[in-house]
């Protein structure tokens, strides 16, 4: 896939399972919505910000059409793009989360379960006085899920300060059955 100002394109070899060569190339436009000049996020499908920063789009294979198609991921959540979308990053884990930075400093997240075609939006605001998130990145870790890092700008004692912060891992609580050994120690 290639994202351009005019829209995403699918590029492949001349036929099925053929490599791209100077004499064998097939280029087909998927849609004409256009792409912002930012890096896309990729799972089993590609996510990109539409030209103008008005929505997040997903490109995935449609078996009924036997071709790729793009989908508006903000269709049922128009308020997510109340402010221009600036950057999209993918935090892989359980579940995967697409983080979209808005121009107003709010971070929107879309929890996705790609194989089940499930997605849900949520918004995150930084704490503090006049706090705005100004950049976002995801750092992979070998022993745990990816970790979200942000640059936050806020007022501290009348001065504007910037800080690099990260989102803590989810707390893991043991299940009640881990402690249950019999009726004598069951909580009433």
Tab-separated table of C-alpha atoms in Angstrom:
chain	number	residue	atom	x	y	z
A	1	UNK	CA	0.000	0.000	0.000
A	2	UNK	CA	1.144	3.514	-0.786
A	3	UNK	CA	-0.511	6.549	0.798
A	4	UNK	CA	-0.632	9.722	-1.312
A	5	UNK	CA	-2.348	13.105	-1.230
A	6	UNK	CA	-4.796	11.700	-3.813
A	7	UNK	CA	-5.549	8.534	-1.835
A	8	UNK	CA	-4.119	5.112	-0.992
A	9	UNK	CA	-2.932	2.852	-3.815
A	10	UNK	CA	-2.377	-0.902	-3.960
A	11	UNK	CA	0.840	-1.878	-5.702
A	12	UNK	CA	1.587	-5.470	-6.709
A	13	UNK	CA	3.292	-7.541	-9.363
A	14	UNK	CA	1.641	-8.175	-12.719
A	15	UNK	CA	-0.214	-11.269	-11.504
A	16	UNK	CA	-0.986	-13.346	-8.447
A	17	UNK	CA	2.171	-14.082	-6.423
A	18	UNK	CA	4.396	-12.297	-8.962
A	19	UNK	CA	7.053	-9.861	-7.733
A	20	UNK	CA	7.147	-6.222	-8.762
A	21	UNK	CA	9.585	-5.712	-11.630
A	22	UNK	CA	10.120	-2.816	-14.072
A	23	UNK	CA	8.093	-4.681	-16.692
A	24	UNK	CA	5.498	-6.213	-14.347
A	25	UNK	CA	3.724	-3.827	-11.997
A	26	UNK	CA	0.074	-3.270	-11.160
A	27	UNK	CA	-1.028	-0.032	-9.443
A	28	UNK	CA	-4.688	0.478	-8.463
A	29	UNK	CA	-6.224	3.288	-6.467
A	30	UNK	CA	-8.279	2.133	-3.459
A	31	UNK	CA	-10.194	5.385	-2.889
A	32	UNK	CA	-9.807	9.134	-3.426
A	33	UNK	CA	-10.079	10.416	0.159
A	34	UNK	CA	-6.360	11.209	0.357
A	35	UNK	CA	-3.824	10.682	3.127
A	36	UNK	CA	-2.215	13.106	5.566
A	37	UNK	CA	1.572	13.358	5.427
A	38	UNK	CA	1.990	11.255	8.587
A	39	UNK	CA	3.066	7.665	9.065
A	40	UNK	CA	0.262	5.089	9.123
A	41	UNK	CA	-0.194	2.435	11.806
A	42	UNK	CA	-0.305	-1.194	10.722
A	43	UNK	CA	-1.765	-4.386	12.128
A	44	UNK	CA	-3.479	-6.936	9.898
A	45	UNK	CA	-4.821	-3.796	8.223
A	46	UNK	CA	-3.424	-0.297	7.713
A	47	UNK	CA	-4.761	2.776	9.545
A	48	UNK	CA	-4.115	6.270	8.211
A	49	UNK	CA	-5.340	9.803	8.823
A	50	UNK	CA	-7.459	11.094	5.971
A	51	UNK	CA	-6.317	14.233	4.139
A	52	UNK	CA	-7.422	17.281	6.149
A	53	UNK	CA	-7.130	15.435	9.476
A	54	UNK	CA	-10.874	14.831	9.614
A	55	UNK	CA	-11.046	11.095	10.221
A	56	UNK	CA	-9.091	7.899	10.747
A	57	UNK	CA	-9.444	5.397	7.927
A	58	UNK	CA	-8.673	1.695	7.749
A	59	UNK	CA	-7.635	-0.223	4.639
A	60	UNK	CA	-8.425	-3.912	4.677
A	61	UNK	CA	-9.186	-6.696	2.241
A	62	UNK	CA	-12.857	-7.179	1.371
A	63	UNK	CA	-13.449	-10.784	0.300
A	64	UNK	CA	-16.803	-9.901	-1.314
A	65	UNK	CA	-15.082	-7.429	-3.649
A	66	UNK	CA	-11.869	-9.483	-3.888
A	67	UNK	CA	-9.995	-6.209	-3.391
A	68	UNK	CA	-8.902	-3.706	-0.764
A	69	UNK	CA	-11.340	-1.112	0.568
A	70	UNK	CA	-11.067	1.792	3.013
A	71	UNK	CA	-13.411	2.337	5.952
A	72	UNK	CA	-14.143	5.439	8.048
A	73	UNK	CA	-13.250	4.473	11.638
A	74	UNK	CA	-14.898	7.642	13.039
A	75	UNK	CA	-18.263	6.991	11.366
A	76	UNK	CA	-20.039	6.305	14.663
A	77	UNK	CA	-17.786	8.591	16.726
A	78	UNK	CA	-17.603	11.904	14.856
A	79	UNK	CA	-16.655	13.754	18.075
A	80	UNK	CA	-13.240	12.045	18.031
A	81	UNK	CA	-12.209	14.333	15.146
A	82	UNK	CA	-13.675	17.541	16.637
A	83	UNK	CA	-10.079	18.730	16.501
A	84	UNK	CA	-7.707	17.938	13.629
A	85	UNK	CA	-6.030	14.510	13.873
A	86	UNK	CA	-2.238	14.820	13.840
A	87	UNK	CA	-0.594	11.411	14.397
A	88	UNK	CA	-1.581	7.745	14.755
A	89	UNK	CA	0.468	5.065	16.529
A	90	UNK	CA	-0.271	1.443	17.383
A	91	UNK	CA	0.251	-0.037	20.844
A	92	UNK	CA	0.199	-3.803	20.469
A	93	UNK	CA	-0.885	-5.805	23.433
A	94	UNK	CA	-3.929	-7.426	24.800
A	95	UNK	CA	-5.896	-5.684	23.348
A	96	UNK	CA	-4.274	-3.542	20.644
A	97	UNK	CA	-4.884	0.201	20.929
A	98	UNK	CA	-4.562	2.793	18.180
A	99	UNK	CA	-3.655	6.166	19.713
A	100	UNK	CA	-4.574	9.279	17.718
A	101	UNK	CA	-3.157	12.645	18.778
A	102	UNK	CA	-5.477	15.591	18.225
A	103	UNK	CA	-4.386	19.163	17.558
A	104	UNK	CA	-6.068	20.344	20.792
A	105	UNK	CA	-3.766	18.148	22.913
A	106	UNK	CA	-6.264	15.384	23.656
A	107	UNK	CA	-5.238	11.804	22.989
A	108	UNK	CA	-7.938	9.560	21.551
A	109	UNK	CA	-7.599	5.810	21.699
A	110	UNK	CA	-9.362	3.115	19.726
A	111	UNK	CA	-9.234	-0.340	21.243
A	112	UNK	CA	-9.343	-2.812	18.364
A	113	UNK	CA	-9.892	-6.518	17.979
A	114	UNK	CA	-9.148	-6.827	14.265
A	115	UNK	CA	-10.146	-10.426	13.622
A	116	UNK	CA	-13.499	-9.911	15.324
A	117	UNK	CA	-13.970	-6.493	13.641
A	118	UNK	CA	-14.584	-4.805	17.010
A	119	UNK	CA	-13.455	-1.263	17.847
A	120	UNK	CA	-14.267	1.185	20.651
A	121	UNK	CA	-13.126	4.803	21.097
A	122	UNK	CA	-12.031	6.573	24.287
A	123	UNK	CA	-10.343	9.918	25.042
A	124	UNK	CA	-7.456	10.645	27.414
A	125	UNK	CA	-6.606	14.061	28.857
A	126	UNK	CA	-3.358	14.829	30.659
A	127	UNK	CA	-3.718	15.961	34.272
A	128	UNK	CA	-2.607	19.361	35.472
A	129	UNK	CA	-3.263	23.007	34.673
A	130	UNK	CA	-3.626	23.733	30.947
A	131	UNK	CA	-2.086	20.341	30.113
A	132	UNK	CA	-1.764	19.348	26.465
A	133	UNK	CA	-0.248	16.258	24.913
A	134	UNK	CA	2.031	17.473	22.122
A	135	UNK	CA	3.575	14.220	20.885
A	136	UNK	CA	3.085	10.476	21.270
A	137	UNK	CA	5.140	7.349	20.601
A	138	UNK	CA	4.964	3.650	21.339
A	139	UNK	CA	8.031	1.746	22.498
A	140	UNK	CA	8.107	-2.034	22.070
A	141	UNK	CA	9.246	-4.213	24.960
A	142	UNK	CA	10.468	-7.776	24.670
A	143	UNK	CA	8.914	-9.099	27.873
A	144	UNK	CA	5.619	-7.146	28.043
A	145	UNK	CA	3.099	-5.298	25.871
A	146	UNK	CA	4.203	-2.124	24.082
A	147	UNK	CA	4.349	1.003	26.251
A	148	UNK	CA	2.797	4.379	25.402
A	149	UNK	CA	5.014	7.464	25.892
A	150	UNK	CA	3.816	11.074	25.569
A	151	UNK	CA	5.271	14.572	25.710
A	152	UNK	CA	3.013	16.727	27.882
A	153	UNK	CA	3.066	20.500	28.100
A	154	UNK	CA	1.500	22.090	31.206
A	155	UNK	CA	1.679	25.167	33.432
A	156	UNK	CA	3.772	24.685	36.599
A	157	UNK	CA	4.138	27.654	38.993
A	158	UNK	CA	3.208	30.073	36.188
A	159	UNK	CA	5.752	28.694	33.715
A	160	UNK	CA	5.204	26.373	30.756
A	161	UNK	CA	6.993	23.063	31.271
A	162	UNK	CA	7.304	19.951	29.127
A	163	UNK	CA	7.695	16.440	30.453
A	164	UNK	CA	8.131	13.003	28.899
A	165	UNK	CA	5.739	10.582	30.576
A	166	UNK	CA	4.605	7.024	30.030
A	167	UNK	CA	1.426	5.117	30.715
A	168	UNK	CA	1.858	2.588	33.505
A	169	UNK	CA	1.063	-1.045	32.882
A	170	UNK	CA	-2.353	-2.302	33.919
A	171	UNK	CA	-2.487	-3.524	37.485
A	172	UNK	CA	-2.834	-7.307	37.733
A	173	UNK	CA	-5.008	-8.525	40.579
A	174	UNK	CA	-5.037	-12.183	41.546
A	175	UNK	CA	-8.317	-13.987	41.100
A	176	UNK	CA	-10.216	-14.992	44.242
A	177	UNK	CA	-9.879	-18.660	43.343
A	178	UNK	CA	-6.083	-18.313	43.633
A	179	UNK	CA	-6.567	-18.148	47.424
A	180	UNK	CA	-9.476	-20.517	47.847
A	181	UNK	CA	-8.397	-23.851	49.267
A	182	UNK	CA	-11.647	-24.999	50.789
A	183	UNK	CA	-14.826	-23.967	52.662
A	184	UNK	CA	-12.916	-23.173	55.868
A	185	UNK	CA	-11.171	-20.095	54.389
A	186	UNK	CA	-13.991	-18.809	52.133
A	187	UNK	CA	-14.969	-15.172	52.868
A	188	UNK	CA	-18.590	-14.895	54.014
